[in-house]
PDB file of C-alpha atoms in Angstrom:
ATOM      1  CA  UNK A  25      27.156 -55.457  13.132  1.00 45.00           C
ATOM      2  CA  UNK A  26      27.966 -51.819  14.234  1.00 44.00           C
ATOM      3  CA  UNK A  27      30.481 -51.385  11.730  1.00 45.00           C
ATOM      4  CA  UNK A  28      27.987 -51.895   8.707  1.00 43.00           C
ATOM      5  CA  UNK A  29      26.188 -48.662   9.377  1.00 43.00           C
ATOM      6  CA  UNK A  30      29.658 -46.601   9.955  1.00 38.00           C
ATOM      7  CA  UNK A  31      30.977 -48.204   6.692  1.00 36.00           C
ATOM      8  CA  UNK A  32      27.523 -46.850   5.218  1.00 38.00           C
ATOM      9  CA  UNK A  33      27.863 -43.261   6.799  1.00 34.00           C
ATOM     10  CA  UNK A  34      31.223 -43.194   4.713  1.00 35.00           C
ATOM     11  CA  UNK A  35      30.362 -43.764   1.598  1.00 37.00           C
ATOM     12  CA  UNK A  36      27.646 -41.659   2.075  1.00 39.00           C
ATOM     13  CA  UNK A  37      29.454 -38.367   3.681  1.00 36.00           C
ATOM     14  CA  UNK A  38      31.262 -37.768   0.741  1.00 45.00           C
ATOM     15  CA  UNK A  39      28.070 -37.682  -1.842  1.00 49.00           C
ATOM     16  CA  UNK A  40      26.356 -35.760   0.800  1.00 48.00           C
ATOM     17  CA  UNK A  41      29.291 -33.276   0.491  1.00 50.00           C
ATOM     18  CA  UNK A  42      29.516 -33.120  -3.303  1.00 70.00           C
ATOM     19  CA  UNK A  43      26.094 -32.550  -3.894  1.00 76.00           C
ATOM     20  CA  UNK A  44      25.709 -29.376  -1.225  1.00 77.00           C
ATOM     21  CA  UNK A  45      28.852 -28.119  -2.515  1.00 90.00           C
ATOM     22  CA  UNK A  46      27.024 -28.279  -6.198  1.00 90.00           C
ATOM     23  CA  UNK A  47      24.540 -26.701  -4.841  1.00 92.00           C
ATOM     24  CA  UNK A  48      26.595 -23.853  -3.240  1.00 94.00           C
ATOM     25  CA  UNK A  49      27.943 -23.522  -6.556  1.00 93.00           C
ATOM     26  CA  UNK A  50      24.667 -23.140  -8.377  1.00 93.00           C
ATOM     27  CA  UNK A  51      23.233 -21.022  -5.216  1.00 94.00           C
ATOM     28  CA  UNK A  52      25.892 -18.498  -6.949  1.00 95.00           C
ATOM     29  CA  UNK A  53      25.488 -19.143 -10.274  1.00 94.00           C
ATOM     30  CA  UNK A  54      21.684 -17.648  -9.913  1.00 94.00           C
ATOM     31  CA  UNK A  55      22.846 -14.737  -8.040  1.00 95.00           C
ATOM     32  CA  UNK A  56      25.123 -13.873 -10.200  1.00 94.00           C
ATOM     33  CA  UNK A  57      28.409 -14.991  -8.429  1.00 95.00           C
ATOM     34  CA  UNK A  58      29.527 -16.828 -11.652  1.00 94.00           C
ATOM     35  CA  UNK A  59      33.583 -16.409 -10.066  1.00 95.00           C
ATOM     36  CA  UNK A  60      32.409 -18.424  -7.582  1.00 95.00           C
ATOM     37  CA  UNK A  61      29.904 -20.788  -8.854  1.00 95.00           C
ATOM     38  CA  UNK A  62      33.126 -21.735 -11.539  1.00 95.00           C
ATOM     39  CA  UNK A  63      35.775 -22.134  -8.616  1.00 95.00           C
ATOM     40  CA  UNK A  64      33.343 -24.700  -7.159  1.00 95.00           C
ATOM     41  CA  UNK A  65      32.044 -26.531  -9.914  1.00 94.00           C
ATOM     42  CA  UNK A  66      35.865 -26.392 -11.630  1.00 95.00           C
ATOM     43  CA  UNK A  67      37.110 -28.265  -7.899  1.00 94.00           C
ATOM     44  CA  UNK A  68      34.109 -30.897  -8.178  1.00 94.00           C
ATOM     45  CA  UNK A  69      34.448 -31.238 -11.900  1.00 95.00           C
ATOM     46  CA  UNK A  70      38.135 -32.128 -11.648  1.00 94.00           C
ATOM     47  CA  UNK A  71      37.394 -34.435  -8.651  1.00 93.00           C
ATOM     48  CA  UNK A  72      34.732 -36.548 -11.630  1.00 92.00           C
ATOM     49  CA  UNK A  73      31.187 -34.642 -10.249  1.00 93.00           C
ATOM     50  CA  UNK A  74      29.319 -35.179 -12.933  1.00 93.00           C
ATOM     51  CA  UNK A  75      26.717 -32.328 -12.648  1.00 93.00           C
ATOM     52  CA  UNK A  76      29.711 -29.621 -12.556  1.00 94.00           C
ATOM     53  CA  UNK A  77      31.153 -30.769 -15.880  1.00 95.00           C
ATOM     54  CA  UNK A  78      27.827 -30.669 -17.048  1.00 95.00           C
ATOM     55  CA  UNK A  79      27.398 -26.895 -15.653  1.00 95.00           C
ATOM     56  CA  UNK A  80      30.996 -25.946 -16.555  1.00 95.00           C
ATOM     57  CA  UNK A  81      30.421 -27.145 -19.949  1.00 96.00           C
ATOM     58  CA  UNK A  82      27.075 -25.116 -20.574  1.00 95.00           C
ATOM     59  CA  UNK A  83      28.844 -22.017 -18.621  1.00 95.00           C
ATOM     60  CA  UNK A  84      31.497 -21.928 -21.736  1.00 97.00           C
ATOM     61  CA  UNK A  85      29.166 -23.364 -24.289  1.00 96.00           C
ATOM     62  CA  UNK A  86      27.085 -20.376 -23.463  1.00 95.00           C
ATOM     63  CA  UNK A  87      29.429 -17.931 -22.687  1.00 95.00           C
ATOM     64  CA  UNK A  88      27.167 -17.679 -19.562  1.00 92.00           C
ATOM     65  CA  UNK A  89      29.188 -15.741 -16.758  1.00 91.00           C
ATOM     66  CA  UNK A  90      32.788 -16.181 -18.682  1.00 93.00           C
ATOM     67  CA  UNK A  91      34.635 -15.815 -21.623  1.00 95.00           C
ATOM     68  CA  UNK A  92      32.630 -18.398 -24.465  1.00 96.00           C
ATOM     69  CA  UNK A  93      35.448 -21.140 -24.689  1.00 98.00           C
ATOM     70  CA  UNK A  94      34.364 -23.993 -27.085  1.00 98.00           C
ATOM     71  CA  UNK A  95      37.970 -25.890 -26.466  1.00 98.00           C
ATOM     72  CA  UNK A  96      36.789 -26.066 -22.577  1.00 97.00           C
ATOM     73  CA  UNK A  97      32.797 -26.820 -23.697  1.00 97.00           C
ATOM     74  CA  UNK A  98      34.200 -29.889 -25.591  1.00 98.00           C
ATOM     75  CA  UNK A  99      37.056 -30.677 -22.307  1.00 97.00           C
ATOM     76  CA  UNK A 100      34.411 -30.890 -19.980  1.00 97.00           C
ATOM     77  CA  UNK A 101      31.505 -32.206 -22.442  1.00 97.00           C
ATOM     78  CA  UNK A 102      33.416 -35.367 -22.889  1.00 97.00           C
ATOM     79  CA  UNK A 103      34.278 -37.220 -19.871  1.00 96.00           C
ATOM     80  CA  UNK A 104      30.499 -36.796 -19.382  1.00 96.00           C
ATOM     81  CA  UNK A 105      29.633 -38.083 -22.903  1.00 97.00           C
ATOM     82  CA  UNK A 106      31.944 -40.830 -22.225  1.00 95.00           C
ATOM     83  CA  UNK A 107      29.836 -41.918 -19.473  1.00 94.00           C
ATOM     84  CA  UNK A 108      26.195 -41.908 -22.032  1.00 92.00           C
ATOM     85  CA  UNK A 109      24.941 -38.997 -20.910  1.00 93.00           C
ATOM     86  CA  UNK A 110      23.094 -38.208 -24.214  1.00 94.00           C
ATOM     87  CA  UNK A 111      22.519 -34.304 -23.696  1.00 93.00           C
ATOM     88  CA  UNK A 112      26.452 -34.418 -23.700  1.00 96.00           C
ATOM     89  CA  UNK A 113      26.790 -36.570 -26.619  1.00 97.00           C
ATOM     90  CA  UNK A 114      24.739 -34.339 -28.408  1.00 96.00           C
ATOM     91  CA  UNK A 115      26.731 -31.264 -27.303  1.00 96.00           C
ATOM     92  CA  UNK A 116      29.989 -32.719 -27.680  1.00 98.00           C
ATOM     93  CA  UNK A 117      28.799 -33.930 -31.316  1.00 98.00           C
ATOM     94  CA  UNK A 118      27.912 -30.558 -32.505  1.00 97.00           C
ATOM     95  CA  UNK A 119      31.332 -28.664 -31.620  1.00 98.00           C
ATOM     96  CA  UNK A 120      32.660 -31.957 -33.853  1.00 98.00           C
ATOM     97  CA  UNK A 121      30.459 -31.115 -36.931  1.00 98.00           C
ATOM     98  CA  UNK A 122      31.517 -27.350 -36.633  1.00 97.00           C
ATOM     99  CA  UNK A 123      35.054 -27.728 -35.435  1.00 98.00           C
ATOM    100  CA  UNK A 124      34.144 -25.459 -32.570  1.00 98.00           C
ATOM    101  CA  UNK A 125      36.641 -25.863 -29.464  1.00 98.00           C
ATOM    102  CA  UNK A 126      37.670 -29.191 -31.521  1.00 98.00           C
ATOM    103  CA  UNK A 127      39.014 -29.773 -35.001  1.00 98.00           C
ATOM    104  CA  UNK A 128      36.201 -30.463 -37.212  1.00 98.00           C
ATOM    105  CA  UNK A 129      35.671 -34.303 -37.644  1.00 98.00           C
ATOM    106  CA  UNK A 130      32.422 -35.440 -39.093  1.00 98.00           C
ATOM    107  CA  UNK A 131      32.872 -39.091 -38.033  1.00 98.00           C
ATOM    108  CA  UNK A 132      33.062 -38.239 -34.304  1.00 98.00           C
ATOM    109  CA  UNK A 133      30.383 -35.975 -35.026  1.00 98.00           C
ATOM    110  CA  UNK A 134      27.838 -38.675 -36.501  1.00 98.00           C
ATOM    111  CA  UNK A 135      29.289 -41.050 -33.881  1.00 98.00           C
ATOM    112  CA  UNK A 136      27.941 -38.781 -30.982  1.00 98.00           C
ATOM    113  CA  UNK A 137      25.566 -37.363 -31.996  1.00 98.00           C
ATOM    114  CA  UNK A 138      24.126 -41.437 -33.165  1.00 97.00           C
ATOM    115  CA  UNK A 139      24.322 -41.903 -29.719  1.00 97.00           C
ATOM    116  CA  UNK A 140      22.487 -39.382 -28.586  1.00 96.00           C
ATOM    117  CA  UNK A 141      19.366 -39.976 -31.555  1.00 96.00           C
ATOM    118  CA  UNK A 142      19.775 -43.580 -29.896  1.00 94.00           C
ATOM    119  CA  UNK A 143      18.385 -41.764 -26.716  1.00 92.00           C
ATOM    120  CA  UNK A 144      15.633 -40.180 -28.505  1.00 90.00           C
ATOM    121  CA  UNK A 145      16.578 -36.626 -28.847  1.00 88.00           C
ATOM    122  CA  UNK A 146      15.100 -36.006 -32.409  1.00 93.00           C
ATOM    123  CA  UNK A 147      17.334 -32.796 -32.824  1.00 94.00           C
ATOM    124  CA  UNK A 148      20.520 -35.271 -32.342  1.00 95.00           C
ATOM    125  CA  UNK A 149      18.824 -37.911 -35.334  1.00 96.00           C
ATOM    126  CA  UNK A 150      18.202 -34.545 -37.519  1.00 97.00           C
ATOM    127  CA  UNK A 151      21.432 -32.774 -36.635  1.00 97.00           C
ATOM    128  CA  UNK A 152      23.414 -36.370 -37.884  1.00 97.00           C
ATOM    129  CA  UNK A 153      21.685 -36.513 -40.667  1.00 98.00           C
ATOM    130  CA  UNK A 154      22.300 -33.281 -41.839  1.00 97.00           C
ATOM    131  CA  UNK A 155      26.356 -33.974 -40.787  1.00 98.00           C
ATOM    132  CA  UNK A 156      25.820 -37.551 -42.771  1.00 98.00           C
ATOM    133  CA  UNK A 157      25.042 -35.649 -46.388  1.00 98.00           C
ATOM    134  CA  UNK A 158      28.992 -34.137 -46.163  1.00 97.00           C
ATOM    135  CA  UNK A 159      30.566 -37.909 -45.532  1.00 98.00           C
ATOM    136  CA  UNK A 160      31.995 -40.228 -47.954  1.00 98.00           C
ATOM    137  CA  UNK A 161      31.367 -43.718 -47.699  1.00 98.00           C
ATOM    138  CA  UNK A 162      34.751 -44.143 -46.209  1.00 98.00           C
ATOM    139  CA  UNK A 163      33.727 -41.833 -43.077  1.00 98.00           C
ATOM    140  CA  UNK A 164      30.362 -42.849 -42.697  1.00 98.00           C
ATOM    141  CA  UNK A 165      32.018 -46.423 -42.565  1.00 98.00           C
ATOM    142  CA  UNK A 166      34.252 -45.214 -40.360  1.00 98.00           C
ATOM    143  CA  UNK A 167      32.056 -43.767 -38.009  1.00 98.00           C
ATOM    144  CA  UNK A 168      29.645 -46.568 -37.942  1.00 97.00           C
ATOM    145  CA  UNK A 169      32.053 -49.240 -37.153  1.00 98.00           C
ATOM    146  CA  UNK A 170      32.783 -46.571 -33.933  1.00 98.00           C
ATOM    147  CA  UNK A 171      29.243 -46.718 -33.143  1.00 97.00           C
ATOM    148  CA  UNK A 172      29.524 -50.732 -33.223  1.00 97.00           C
ATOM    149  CA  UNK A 173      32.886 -50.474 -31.131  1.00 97.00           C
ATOM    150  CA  UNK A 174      31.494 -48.265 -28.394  1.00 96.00           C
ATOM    151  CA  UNK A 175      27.990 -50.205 -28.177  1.00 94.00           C
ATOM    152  CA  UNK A 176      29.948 -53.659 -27.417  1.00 95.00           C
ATOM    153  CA  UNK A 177      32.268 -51.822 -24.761  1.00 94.00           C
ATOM    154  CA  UNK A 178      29.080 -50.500 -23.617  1.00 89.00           C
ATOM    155  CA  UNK A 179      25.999 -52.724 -23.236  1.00 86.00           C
ATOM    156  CA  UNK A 180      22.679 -51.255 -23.432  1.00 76.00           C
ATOM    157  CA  UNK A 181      21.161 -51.400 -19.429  1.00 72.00           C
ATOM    158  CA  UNK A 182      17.796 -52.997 -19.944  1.00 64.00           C
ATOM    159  CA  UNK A 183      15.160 -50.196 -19.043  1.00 60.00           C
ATOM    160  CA  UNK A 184      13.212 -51.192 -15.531  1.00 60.00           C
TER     161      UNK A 184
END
């Protein structure tokens, strides 16, 4: 019975952990440490934190604190993407449609930026429209039978 609660207390620790040292890392990025704030977030993004992809992503999307790097914006977009994060998606489609960090492919551009739309961001449903009117049939084909490969790997969670 006593070893339930210890069990617990380890899988716990180590969330517990991540999430102040995100925190630590974003404590610098608003003062202004943005050395720092990327030497934390690049350790907990290459350990699979979530959040500090996310942040590492925007820092080089942006050009916020470093050099703007669109090839690192898409490397750290994507294993977040991959995991239906639709803010990603949409991100990660956009550097598609303009070959930015990526080489310009306008079905993996439709395909994430479909599955953000699917999520209800109307500027993803606009922005792969607009990429749709430069596809042949062959592509939009293409990237719709993605879309149908991806949704069966990845059931839709019914919403509680």
């Amino acid at each position: 019975m006593t070893r339930l609660p210890l069990f617990i207390c380890l899988l716990v620790l180590p969330l517990a952990a991540s999430a102040a040292d995100f925190m630590a890392g974003l404590a610098a990025y608003d003062a202004g440490d943005y050395r720092r704030a990327r030497a934390i977030w690049r350790e907990l993004a290459e350990g699979g934190d979530v959040d500090a992809q996310t942040s590492l992503a925007g820092m080089y999307l942006t050009g916020s604190g470093v050099e703007r790097d669109f090839r690192l914006a898409a490397k750290w977009y994507r294993p977040v993407a991959e995991r239906g994060d639709a803010i990603a998606q949409l991100n990660l489609g956009d550097l598609y449609s303009r070959g930015l960090g990526v080489a310009r492919d306008l079905v993996r551009a439709w395909f994430w930026l479909s599955l953000a739309a699917a999520a209800e961001h109307d500027w993803a449903a606009d922005r792969r429209d607009a990429v749709a009117k430069g596809m042949t049939k062959d592509e939009l084909d293409a990237a719709g039978d993605m879309l149908s490969r991806w949704r069966e790997a990845h059931p839709a969670k019914p919403k509680q």
